[in-house]
JSON list of C-alpha atoms in Angstrom, two decimals:
[
{"chain": "A", "resi": 1, "resn": "VAL", "atom": "CA", "xyz": [36.55, -24.37, -3.06]},
{"chain": "A", "resi": 2, "resn": "GLN", "atom": "CA", "xyz": [40.25, -24.89, -2.37]},
{"chain": "A", "resi": 3, "resn": "LEU", "atom": "CA", "xyz": [41.63, -28.39, -2.04]},
{"chain": "A", "resi": 4, "resn": "GLN", "atom": "CA", "xyz": [44.92, -29.32, -0.39]},
{"chain": "A", "resi": 5, "resn": "ALA", "atom": "CA", "xyz": [46.22, -32.83, -0.88]},
{"chain": "A", "resi": 6, "resn": "SER", "atom": "CA", "xyz": [48.89, -34.31, 1.36]},
{"chain": "A", "resi": 7, "resn": "GLY", "atom": "CA", "xyz": [50.45, -37.60, 2.35]},
{"chain": "A", "resi": 8, "resn": "GLY", "atom": "CA", "xyz": [52.78, -38.33, -0.53]},
{"chain": "A", "resi": 9, "resn": "GLY", "atom": "CA", "xyz": [56.27, -39.71, -0.21]},
{"chain": "A", "resi": 10, "resn": "LEU", "atom": "CA", "xyz": [58.25, -42.86, -0.86]},
{"chain": "A", "resi": 11, "resn": "VAL", "atom": "CA", "xyz": [56.98, -46.32, 0.00]},
{"chain": "A", "resi": 12, "resn": "GLN", "atom": "CA", "xyz": [58.12, -49.83, -0.81]},
{"chain": "A", "resi": 13, "resn": "ALA", "atom": "CA", "xyz": [56.07, -52.17, -2.93]},
{"chain": "A", "resi": 14, "resn": "GLY", "atom": "CA", "xyz": [53.53, -54.00, -0.85]},
{"chain": "A", "resi": 15, "resn": "GLY", "atom": "CA", "xyz": [53.33, -51.16, 1.62]},
{"chain": "A", "resi": 16, "resn": "SER", "atom": "CA", "xyz": [50.52, -48.80, 2.55]},
{"chain": "A", "resi": 17, "resn": "LEU", "atom": "CA", "xyz": [49.94, -45.08, 2.49]},
{"chain": "A", "resi": 18, "resn": "ARG", "atom": "CA", "xyz": [47.06, -42.76, 3.22]},
{"chain": "A", "resi": 19, "resn": "LEU", "atom": "CA", "xyz": [46.46, -39.58, 1.29]},
{"chain": "A", "resi": 20, "resn": "SER", "atom": "CA", "xyz": [44.35, -36.75, 2.66]},
{"chain": "A", "resi": 21, "resn": "CYS", "atom": "CA", "xyz": [42.61, -33.90, 0.91]},
{"chain": "A", "resi": 22, "resn": "ALA", "atom": "CA", "xyz": [41.40, -31.00, 3.01]},
{"chain": "A", "resi": 23, "resn": "ALA", "atom": "CA", "xyz": [38.75, -28.73, 1.52]},
{"chain": "A", "resi": 24, "resn": "SER", "atom": "CA", "xyz": [38.01, -25.13, 2.33]},
{"chain": "A", "resi": 25, "resn": "ALA", "atom": "CA", "xyz": [34.35, -25.40, 1.27]},
{"chain": "A", "resi": 26, "resn": "ARG", "atom": "CA", "xyz": [31.77, -23.99, 3.67]},
{"chain": "A", "resi": 27, "resn": "ARG", "atom": "CA", "xyz": [29.49, -26.91, 2.99]},
{"chain": "A", "resi": 28, "resn": "PHE", "atom": "CA", "xyz": [31.88, -29.73, 2.23]},
{"chain": "A", "resi": 29, "resn": "SER", "atom": "CA", "xyz": [29.10, -32.28, 2.55]},
{"chain": "A", "resi": 30, "resn": "THR", "atom": "CA", "xyz": [27.46, -30.90, -0.58]},
{"chain": "A", "resi": 31, "resn": "TYR", "atom": "CA", "xyz": [30.43, -31.85, -2.79]},
{"chain": "A", "resi": 32, "resn": "ASN", "atom": "CA", "xyz": [31.16, -35.13, -4.45]},
{"chain": "A", "resi": 33, "resn": "MET", "atom": "CA", "xyz": [34.87, -35.93, -4.12]},
{"chain": "A", "resi": 34, "resn": "ALA", "atom": "CA", "xyz": [37.29, -37.95, -6.18]},
{"chain": "A", "resi": 35, "resn": "TRP", "atom": "CA", "xyz": [40.93, -38.92, -6.57]},
{"chain": "A", "resi": 36, "resn": "PHE", "atom": "CA", "xyz": [42.76, -39.01, -9.88]},
{"chain": "A", "resi": 37, "resn": "ARG", "atom": "CA", "xyz": [46.37, -39.76, -10.68]},
{"chain": "A", "resi": 38, "resn": "GLN", "atom": "CA", "xyz": [48.83, -38.92, -13.37]},
{"chain": "A", "resi": 39, "resn": "ALA", "atom": "CA", "xyz": [51.99, -40.90, -13.98]},
{"chain": "A", "resi": 40, "resn": "PRO", "atom": "CA", "xyz": [54.89, -39.50, -16.02]},
{"chain": "A", "resi": 41, "resn": "GLY", "atom": "CA", "xyz": [54.03, -39.45, -19.70]},
{"chain": "A", "resi": 42, "resn": "LYS", "atom": "CA", "xyz": [50.46, -40.59, -19.12]},
{"chain": "A", "resi": 43, "resn": "GLU", "atom": "CA", "xyz": [47.08, -38.92, -19.03]},
{"chain": "A", "resi": 44, "resn": "ARG", "atom": "CA", "xyz": [45.30, -38.20, -15.81]},
{"chain": "A", "resi": 45, "resn": "GLY", "atom": "CA", "xyz": [43.27, -41.22, -14.81]},
{"chain": "A", "resi": 46, "resn": "PHE", "atom": "CA", "xyz": [40.44, -41.95, -12.42]},
{"chain": "A", "resi": 47, "resn": "VAL", "atom": "CA", "xyz": [41.19, -43.67, -9.13]},
{"chain": "A", "resi": 48, "resn": "ALA", "atom": "CA", "xyz": [38.13, -43.40, -6.89]},
{"chain": "A", "resi": 49, "resn": "ALA", "atom": "CA", "xyz": [35.09, -41.25, -6.16]},
{"chain": "A", "resi": 50, "resn": "ILE", "atom": "CA", "xyz": [32.71, -40.83, -3.26]},
{"chain": "A", "resi": 51, "resn": "ALA", "atom": "CA", "xyz": [29.37, -39.07, -3.27]},
{"chain": "A", "resi": 52, "resn": "ARG", "atom": "CA", "xyz": [28.28, -36.30, -0.95]},
{"chain": "A", "resi": 53, "resn": "SER", "atom": "CA", "xyz": [26.70, -38.57, 1.63]},
{"chain": "A", "resi": 54, "resn": "GLY", "atom": "CA", "xyz": [29.60, -40.99, 1.74]},
{"chain": "A", "resi": 55, "resn": "GLY", "atom": "CA", "xyz": [27.85, -43.51, -0.44]},
{"chain": "A", "resi": 56, "resn": "GLY", "atom": "CA", "xyz": [28.03, -43.92, -4.21]},
{"chain": "A", "resi": 57, "resn": "ILE", "atom": "CA", "xyz": [31.64, -45.12, -4.10]},
{"chain": "A", "resi": 58, "resn": "ASN", "atom": "CA", "xyz": [33.39, -46.11, -7.32]},
{"chain": "A", "resi": 59, "resn": "TYR", "atom": "CA", "xyz": [36.89, -47.37, -8.04]},
{"chain": "A", "resi": 60, "resn": "ALA", "atom": "CA", "xyz": [39.04, -47.87, -11.07]},
{"chain": "A", "resi": 61, "resn": "ASP", "atom": "CA", "xyz": [39.49, -51.56, -11.79]},
{"chain": "A", "resi": 62, "resn": "SER", "atom": "CA", "xyz": [43.23, -51.25, -11.22]},
{"chain": "A", "resi": 63, "resn": "VAL", "atom": "CA", "xyz": [42.78, -50.27, -7.57]},
{"chain": "A", "resi": 64, "resn": "LYS", "atom": "CA", "xyz": [39.71, -52.27, -6.52]},
{"chain": "A", "resi": 65, "resn": "GLY", "atom": "CA", "xyz": [40.38, -54.30, -3.42]},
{"chain": "A", "resi": 66, "resn": "ARG", "atom": "CA", "xyz": [43.55, -52.31, -2.64]},
{"chain": "A", "resi": 67, "resn": "PHE", "atom": "CA", "xyz": [42.40, -48.71, -2.26]},
{"chain": "A", "resi": 68, "resn": "THR", "atom": "CA", "xyz": [39.63, -47.30, -0.07]},
{"chain": "A", "resi": 69, "resn": "ILE", "atom": "CA", "xyz": [38.14, -43.84, -0.40]},
{"chain": "A", "resi": 70, "resn": "SER", "atom": "CA", "xyz": [36.38, -42.29, 2.57]},
{"chain": "A", "resi": 71, "resn": "ARG", "atom": "CA", "xyz": [35.36, -38.89, 3.82]},
{"chain": "A", "resi": 72, "resn": "ASP", "atom": "CA", "xyz": [34.86, -37.11, 7.11]},
{"chain": "A", "resi": 73, "resn": "ASN", "atom": "CA", "xyz": [32.42, -34.29, 6.51]},
{"chain": "A", "resi": 74, "resn": "ALA", "atom": "CA", "xyz": [33.00, -32.91, 10.00]},
{"chain": "A", "resi": 75, "resn": "LYS", "atom": "CA", "xyz": [36.68, -32.42, 9.13]},
{"chain": "A", "resi": 76, "resn": "ASN", "atom": "CA", "xyz": [36.14, -31.33, 5.52]},
{"chain": "A", "resi": 77, "resn": "THR", "atom": "CA", "xyz": [38.50, -34.08, 4.44]},
{"chain": "A", "resi": 78, "resn": "VAL", "atom": "CA", "xyz": [38.52, -36.96, 2.00]},
{"chain": "A", "resi": 79, "resn": "TYR", "atom": "CA", "xyz": [40.98, -39.82, 2.33]},
{"chain": "A", "resi": 80, "resn": "LEU", "atom": "CA", "xyz": [42.51, -42.45, 0.10]},
{"chain": "A", "resi": 81, "resn": "GLN", "atom": "CA", "xyz": [43.84, -45.46, 1.94]},
{"chain": "A", "resi": 82, "resn": "MET", "atom": "CA", "xyz": [46.17, -47.38, -0.33]},
{"chain": "A", "resi": 83, "resn": "ASN", "atom": "CA", "xyz": [47.33, -50.91, 0.47]},
{"chain": "A", "resi": 84, "resn": "SER", "atom": "CA", "xyz": [49.38, -53.49, -1.41]},
{"chain": "A", "resi": 85, "resn": "LEU", "atom": "CA", "xyz": [51.05, -50.73, -3.34]},
{"chain": "A", "resi": 86, "resn": "GLU", "atom": "CA", "xyz": [52.71, -51.51, -6.65]},
{"chain": "A", "resi": 87, "resn": "PRO", "atom": "CA", "xyz": [55.33, -49.57, -8.62]},
{"chain": "A", "resi": 88, "resn": "GLU", "atom": "CA", "xyz": [52.60, -48.90, -11.18]},
{"chain": "A", "resi": 89, "resn": "ASP", "atom": "CA", "xyz": [50.81, -46.79, -8.56]},
{"chain": "A", "resi": 90, "resn": "THR", "atom": "CA", "xyz": [53.61, -44.24, -8.70]},
{"chain": "A", "resi": 91, "resn": "ALA", "atom": "CA", "xyz": [52.06, -40.92, -9.79]},
{"chain": "A", "resi": 92, "resn": "ILE", "atom": "CA", "xyz": [50.96, -37.50, -8.75]},
{"chain": "A", "resi": 93, "resn": "TYR", "atom": "CA", "xyz": [47.61, -37.89, -7.02]},
{"chain": "A", "resi": 94, "resn": "TYR", "atom": "CA", "xyz": [45.01, -35.16, -7.30]},
{"chain": "A", "resi": 95, "resn": "CYS", "atom": "CA", "xyz": [41.80, -34.67, -5.40]},
{"chain": "A", "resi": 96, "resn": "ALA", "atom": "CA", "xyz": [38.81, -33.14, -7.14]},
{"chain": "A", "resi": 97, "resn": "ALA", "atom": "CA", "xyz": [35.39, -31.88, -6.15]},
{"chain": "A", "resi": 98, "resn": "ASP", "atom": "CA", "xyz": [32.11, -31.18, -7.85]},
{"chain": "A", "resi": 99, "resn": "LYS", "atom": "CA", "xyz": [28.62, -30.44, -6.62]},
{"chain": "A", "resi": 100, "resn": "PHE", "atom": "CA", "xyz": [26.83, -32.43, -9.31]},
{"chain": "A", "resi": 101, "resn": "TYR", "atom": "CA", "xyz": [29.16, -35.08, -10.73]},
{"chain": "A", "resi": 102, "resn": "SER", "atom": "CA", "xyz": [30.67, -38.12, -9.03]},
{"chain": "A", "resi": 103, "resn": "GLY", "atom": "CA", "xyz": [31.92, -40.25, -11.89]},
{"chain": "A", "resi": 104, "resn": "SER", "atom": "CA", "xyz": [35.23, -41.04, -13.53]},
{"chain": "A", "resi": 105, "resn": "ASP", "atom": "CA", "xyz": [35.50, -38.25, -16.13]},
{"chain": "A", "resi": 106, "resn": "HIS", "atom": "CA", "xyz": [38.11, -35.79, -14.90]},
{"chain": "A", "resi": 107, "resn": "GLY", "atom": "CA", "xyz": [36.75, -33.12, -17.26]},
{"chain": "A", "resi": 108, "resn": "ARG", "atom": "CA", "xyz": [33.51, -33.01, -15.29]},
{"chain": "A", "resi": 109, "resn": "TYR", "atom": "CA", "xyz": [35.08, -31.98, -11.97]},
{"chain": "A", "resi": 110, "resn": "HIS", "atom": "CA", "xyz": [35.07, -28.29, -11.27]},
{"chain": "A", "resi": 111, "resn": "TYR", "atom": "CA", "xyz": [37.62, -27.98, -8.47]},
{"chain": "A", "resi": 112, "resn": "TRP", "atom": "CA", "xyz": [41.11, -29.45, -8.21]},
{"chain": "A", "resi": 113, "resn": "GLY", "atom": "CA", "xyz": [43.86, -29.61, -5.65]},
{"chain": "A", "resi": 114, "resn": "GLN", "atom": "CA", "xyz": [47.54, -29.15, -6.45]},
{"chain": "A", "resi": 115, "resn": "GLY", "atom": "CA", "xyz": [48.45, -32.83, -6.30]},
{"chain": "A", "resi": 116, "resn": "THR", "atom": "CA", "xyz": [50.70, -34.87, -4.06]},
{"chain": "A", "resi": 117, "resn": "GLN", "atom": "CA", "xyz": [53.44, -37.10, -5.38]},
{"chain": "A", "resi": 118, "resn": "PHE", "atom": "CA", "xyz": [54.39, -40.51, -4.16]},
{"chain": "A", "resi": 119, "resn": "THR", "atom": "CA", "xyz": [56.69, -43.17, -5.46]},
{"chain": "A", "resi": 120, "resn": "VAL", "atom": "CA", "xyz": [56.46, -46.91, -4.93]},
{"chain": "A", "resi": 121, "resn": "SER", "atom": "CA", "xyz": [59.85, -48.57, -5.06]},
{"chain": "A", "resi": 122, "resn": "SER", "atom": "CA", "xyz": [60.20, -52.18, -6.14]}
]
């Protein structure tokens, strides 16, 4: 499975942005998907995950109520809609996939995209 994340850039605090992650998987609907992020000098951290069917959605506490993960299995794509952005959201965002795991442990995901960077200016 190859994952290609896109949608990064520069946005002002309080603004919105949507990230996309396109997957090359033949049966995308059989993969659980997730977003992680890594800020400079910090470890990679969990953002959100969505199960194969589109249910089983989980968020990190820091993004609950601001971020929304969704997927379109017909387009082999998972999205991360981000609202009310804060400078602390600045990071490289990675999408990940796994057939069996849909939690917050990045070590459990088998496939990773290359990451997309965005910066939130204050």
